[in-house]
Amino acid sequence: QSVLTQPPSASGTPGQRVTISCSGSTSNIERNYVYWYQQLPGTAPKLLIYKNDQRPSGVPDRFSGSKSGTSASLAISGLRSEDEADYYCAAWDDSLSVAFGGGTKLTVL
Amino acid sequence: EVQLVESGGGVVQPGGSLRLSCAASGFSFDAYPIHWVRQVPGKGLEWVSLINGDGDKTFYADSVKGRFTISRDKSKNSLYLQMKTLKSEDSGLYYCAKDAVSGFWSGCLDQWGQGTLVTVSS
């Protein structure tokens, strides 16, 4: 059972906007930064969002992150077929560990 | 270009031991904490362990504490994970991942290797 809670699946049609939620607690999301990772099939995870809402160089601005209290969200606008992947939220936890969400499988219909 | 290349995975019997390695290049190795993260194929990510840049501070997930030991060798630009008393639930793809922050751990993993597969089975 993962420390952070994500919906197991999400879906949308090309061009749509989808959001993926991530719920945690005071010891992780509320007190620390949230990160999002994208894992395409058969590949290693890739950092998508850092410090709640910052995009690494090369990540399209269609991807955005937000945080409020003990929850965070990843939004993907202008959905494209290549966005079909697993998405994971993560945060440092005050118990001196990294907390991951269980992952959300995004399907582009 | 940052590169992290894991090796050492394989098939081991329950109760056995295995040592994973992660060869790093393309960045100042001793400046950054490095993590191990594992993933059962088809399942989610699980954080395993972290070591700071100097190698004198280590952290572990409760599920591996007392059985796994993380270490690093600056002279070889390499990270290690010594795994003992292995259980079937330790099976998975083990990734090493670089922390994004120099000098202190943040939990932000900005570079990942491709992983090495560990199978614990009789």
Coordinates of C-alpha atoms in Angstrom, one line a residue:
Chain A
Q1 CA 0.0 0.0 0.0
S2 CA 1.5 3.3 -1.1
V3 CA 2.0 6.3 1.2
L4 CA 0.4 8.7 -1.3
T5 CA -3.0 8.0 -2.9
Q6 CA -3.6 8.3 -6.6
P7 CA -6.5 7.0 -8.7
P8 CA -5.4 3.8 -10.5
S9 CA -6.6 5.0 -13.9
A10 CA -7.5 8.1 -15.9
S11 CA -8.5 8.7 -19.4
G12 CA -9.3 11.3 -22.0
T13 CA -9.5 11.9 -25.7
P14 CA -7.0 13.8 -27.8
G15 CA -7.1 17.5 -27.1
Q16 CA -8.9 17.1 -23.7
R17 CA -7.6 18.2 -20.3
V18 CA -7.2 15.6 -17.7
T19 CA -6.1 15.9 -14.1
I20 CA -4.6 13.3 -11.8
S21 CA -4.9 13.7 -8.0
C22 CA -2.4 12.8 -5.3
S23 CA -3.4 12.7 -1.6
G24 CA -1.0 12.6 1.3
S25 CA -0.5 13.9 4.7
T26 CA 1.1 16.7 6.7
S27 CA 4.4 14.8 6.9
N28 CA 4.9 14.6 3.2
I29 CA 2.8 16.7 0.8
E30 CA 1.9 19.5 3.1
R31 CA 5.4 20.1 4.5
N32 CA 7.5 19.2 1.4
Y33 CA 7.6 19.7 -2.3
V34 CA 5.7 17.4 -4.6
Y35 CA 7.2 15.8 -7.7
W36 CA 5.6 14.0 -10.6
Y37 CA 7.2 11.3 -12.8
Q38 CA 6.1 10.0 -16.2
Q39 CA 6.9 6.4 -17.0
L40 CA 6.3 5.4 -20.6
P41 CA 5.9 1.7 -21.3
G42 CA 9.1 -0.2 -20.9
T43 CA 11.2 2.8 -19.8
A44 CA 12.5 4.2 -16.6
P45 CA 10.6 7.0 -14.9
K46 CA 11.3 10.6 -16.0
L47 CA 10.9 13.7 -13.8
L48 CA 8.0 15.7 -15.1
I49 CA 7.3 18.3 -12.4
Y50 CA 9.4 19.4 -9.5
K51 CA 8.9 21.7 -6.5
N52 CA 5.1 21.4 -6.9
D53 CA 4.7 23.2 -10.2
Q54 CA 8.1 23.6 -12.0
R55 CA 8.8 21.9 -15.3
P56 CA 12.3 20.6 -16.1
S57 CA 13.8 21.8 -19.4
G58 CA 12.2 20.0 -22.3
V59 CA 8.9 19.2 -20.6
P60 CA 6.0 20.8 -22.6
D61 CA 3.9 23.5 -20.9
R62 CA 0.9 21.2 -21.4
F63 CA 1.9 19.6 -18.1
S64 CA 1.3 21.6 -15.0
G65 CA 1.3 20.8 -11.3
S66 CA -0.3 22.3 -8.2
K67 CA -0.5 21.7 -4.5
S68 CA -2.9 22.6 -1.8
G69 CA -2.6 21.4 1.8
T70 CA -2.1 17.7 1.8
S71 CA -3.1 17.2 -1.8
A72 CA -1.5 17.8 -5.2
S73 CA -2.6 17.5 -8.8
L74 CA -1.1 17.0 -12.2
A75 CA -2.9 18.5 -15.2
I76 CA -2.3 17.6 -18.8
S77 CA -3.9 19.9 -21.3
G78 CA -4.2 19.3 -25.1
L79 CA -3.9 15.6 -24.5
R80 CA -1.8 13.7 -27.1
S81 CA -1.5 10.0 -27.8
E82 CA 2.2 10.1 -26.6
D83 CA 1.0 11.1 -23.2
E84 CA -0.3 7.6 -22.6
A85 CA 1.9 6.4 -19.7
D86 CA 1.9 5.8 -15.9
Y87 CA 2.2 8.9 -13.7
Y88 CA 3.5 8.9 -10.2
C89 CA 3.5 11.6 -7.5
A90 CA 6.2 11.7 -4.9
A91 CA 7.3 13.8 -1.9
W92 CA 9.9 13.7 0.8
D93 CA 8.4 12.4 4.0
D94 CA 9.5 13.7 7.4
S95 CA 10.1 10.1 8.4
L96 CA 13.3 10.4 6.3
S97 CA 12.0 8.6 3.3
V98 CA 10.6 9.3 -0.1
A99 CA 6.9 8.6 -0.4
F100 CA 5.5 7.5 -3.8
G101 CA 1.9 7.3 -5.0
G102 CA 0.7 4.0 -6.4
G103 CA 0.6 5.4 -9.9
T104 CA -2.1 6.4 -12.4
K105 CA -2.3 4.7 -15.7
L106 CA -3.4 7.3 -18.3
T107 CA -5.2 6.1 -21.4
V108 CA -5.7 8.3 -24.4
L109 CA -8.9 7.1 -26.0
Chain B
E1 CA 25.4 13.7 -20.2
V2 CA 24.4 12.1 -16.9
Q3 CA 24.5 8.3 -17.1
L4 CA 23.5 5.8 -14.4
V5 CA 24.0 2.1 -15.3
E6 CA 22.9 -0.6 -12.9
S7 CA 24.2 -4.1 -12.8
G8 CA 24.3 -7.2 -10.6
G9 CA 20.7 -8.3 -10.8
G10 CA 19.8 -12.0 -11.2
V11 CA 18.0 -14.9 -9.7
V12 CA 18.6 -15.8 -6.1
Q13 CA 17.0 -18.1 -3.6
P14 CA 15.0 -16.9 -0.6
G15 CA 17.4 -16.1 2.2
G16 CA 20.2 -15.4 -0.2
S17 CA 22.3 -12.3 -0.9
L18 CA 23.0 -10.1 -3.9
R19 CA 25.0 -6.9 -4.5
L20 CA 23.8 -4.4 -7.0
S21 CA 26.0 -1.8 -8.5
C22 CA 25.3 1.6 -10.2
A23 CA 28.0 3.2 -12.3
A24 CA 27.6 6.9 -12.5
S25 CA 29.1 9.4 -15.0
G26 CA 28.5 12.9 -16.3
F27 CA 28.2 14.7 -13.0
S28 CA 30.1 15.5 -9.9
F29 CA 29.5 12.1 -8.2
D30 CA 30.3 13.0 -4.6
A31 CA 28.2 16.1 -4.6
Y32 CA 24.8 14.4 -5.0
P33 CA 22.8 12.0 -2.9
I34 CA 21.7 8.9 -4.8
H35 CA 18.7 6.7 -4.2
W36 CA 17.6 3.1 -5.0
V37 CA 14.0 2.7 -6.1
R38 CA 12.4 -0.7 -7.0
Q39 CA 9.4 -1.7 -9.1
V40 CA 7.7 -5.0 -9.5
P41 CA 7.0 -5.3 -13.2
G42 CA 3.5 -4.0 -13.8
K43 CA 3.3 -2.4 -10.3
G44 CA 4.2 0.9 -8.7
L45 CA 7.4 2.5 -7.6
E46 CA 8.8 1.8 -4.1
W47 CA 11.6 3.9 -2.6
V48 CA 14.3 1.7 -1.1
S49 CA 17.3 3.7 0.2
L50 CA 19.3 6.9 0.0
I51 CA 22.9 7.8 0.6
N52 CA 24.2 11.3 0.8
G53 CA 27.1 12.6 -1.2
D54 CA 29.7 12.0 1.4
G55 CA 28.5 8.5 2.1
D56 CA 28.1 9.1 5.8
K57 CA 24.4 9.3 6.0
T58 CA 22.0 6.6 4.9
F59 CA 18.3 6.0 5.0
Y60 CA 16.2 3.0 4.3
A61 CA 12.6 2.0 3.8
D62 CA 11.2 0.0 6.8
S63 CA 10.7 -3.0 4.4
V64 CA 14.5 -3.4 3.9
K65 CA 16.0 -1.9 7.1
G66 CA 18.5 -4.3 8.7
R67 CA 18.8 -6.4 5.5
F68 CA 20.0 -3.9 2.9
T69 CA 23.1 -1.7 3.0
I70 CA 23.7 1.2 0.7
S71 CA 27.2 2.5 0.0
R72 CA 29.2 4.4 -2.5
D73 CA 32.8 4.5 -3.7
K74 CA 34.0 7.9 -4.9
S75 CA 37.1 6.5 -6.5
K76 CA 34.9 4.3 -8.8
N77 CA 32.0 6.7 -9.2
S78 CA 29.8 3.8 -8.1
L79 CA 26.9 3.2 -5.8
Y80 CA 26.1 -0.2 -4.3
L81 CA 23.2 -2.0 -2.6
Q82 CA 24.1 -5.0 -0.6
M83 CA 21.0 -7.1 -0.1
K84 CA 20.8 -10.0 2.4
T85 CA 18.2 -12.3 3.7
L86 CA 16.3 -11.8 0.5
K87 CA 12.5 -12.5 0.3
S88 CA 10.2 -13.1 -2.6
E89 CA 8.7 -9.6 -2.1
D90 CA 12.2 -8.1 -2.8
S91 CA 11.9 -9.2 -6.4
G92 CA 11.7 -6.4 -8.9
L93 CA 13.5 -3.9 -11.1
Y94 CA 15.9 -1.9 -9.1
Y95 CA 16.7 1.6 -10.3
C96 CA 19.4 3.9 -9.1
A97 CA 18.4 7.6 -9.3
K98 CA 20.3 10.8 -8.7
D99 CA 18.9 13.4 -6.4
A100 CA 18.5 16.8 -8.0
V101 CA 20.0 18.8 -5.1
S102 CA 23.7 19.0 -4.6
G103 CA 24.8 18.7 -1.0
F104 CA 21.4 17.7 0.5
W105 CA 18.7 15.2 -0.2
S106 CA 15.4 16.5 -1.6
G107 CA 13.7 13.4 -2.8
C108 CA 13.6 14.8 -6.3
L109 CA 15.0 12.2 -8.6
D110 CA 16.1 14.0 -11.8
Q111 CA 18.1 11.2 -13.5
W112 CA 17.4 7.5 -13.5
G113 CA 19.2 4.4 -14.7
Q114 CA 17.5 1.7 -16.7
G115 CA 17.3 -0.7 -13.8
T116 CA 18.6 -4.2 -13.0
L117 CA 16.2 -7.1 -12.4
V118 CA 16.2 -9.1 -9.2
T119 CA 14.3 -12.3 -8.9
V120 CA 14.0 -14.1 -5.6
S121 CA 12.7 -17.5 -6.1
S122 CA 13.4 -21.1 -5.2

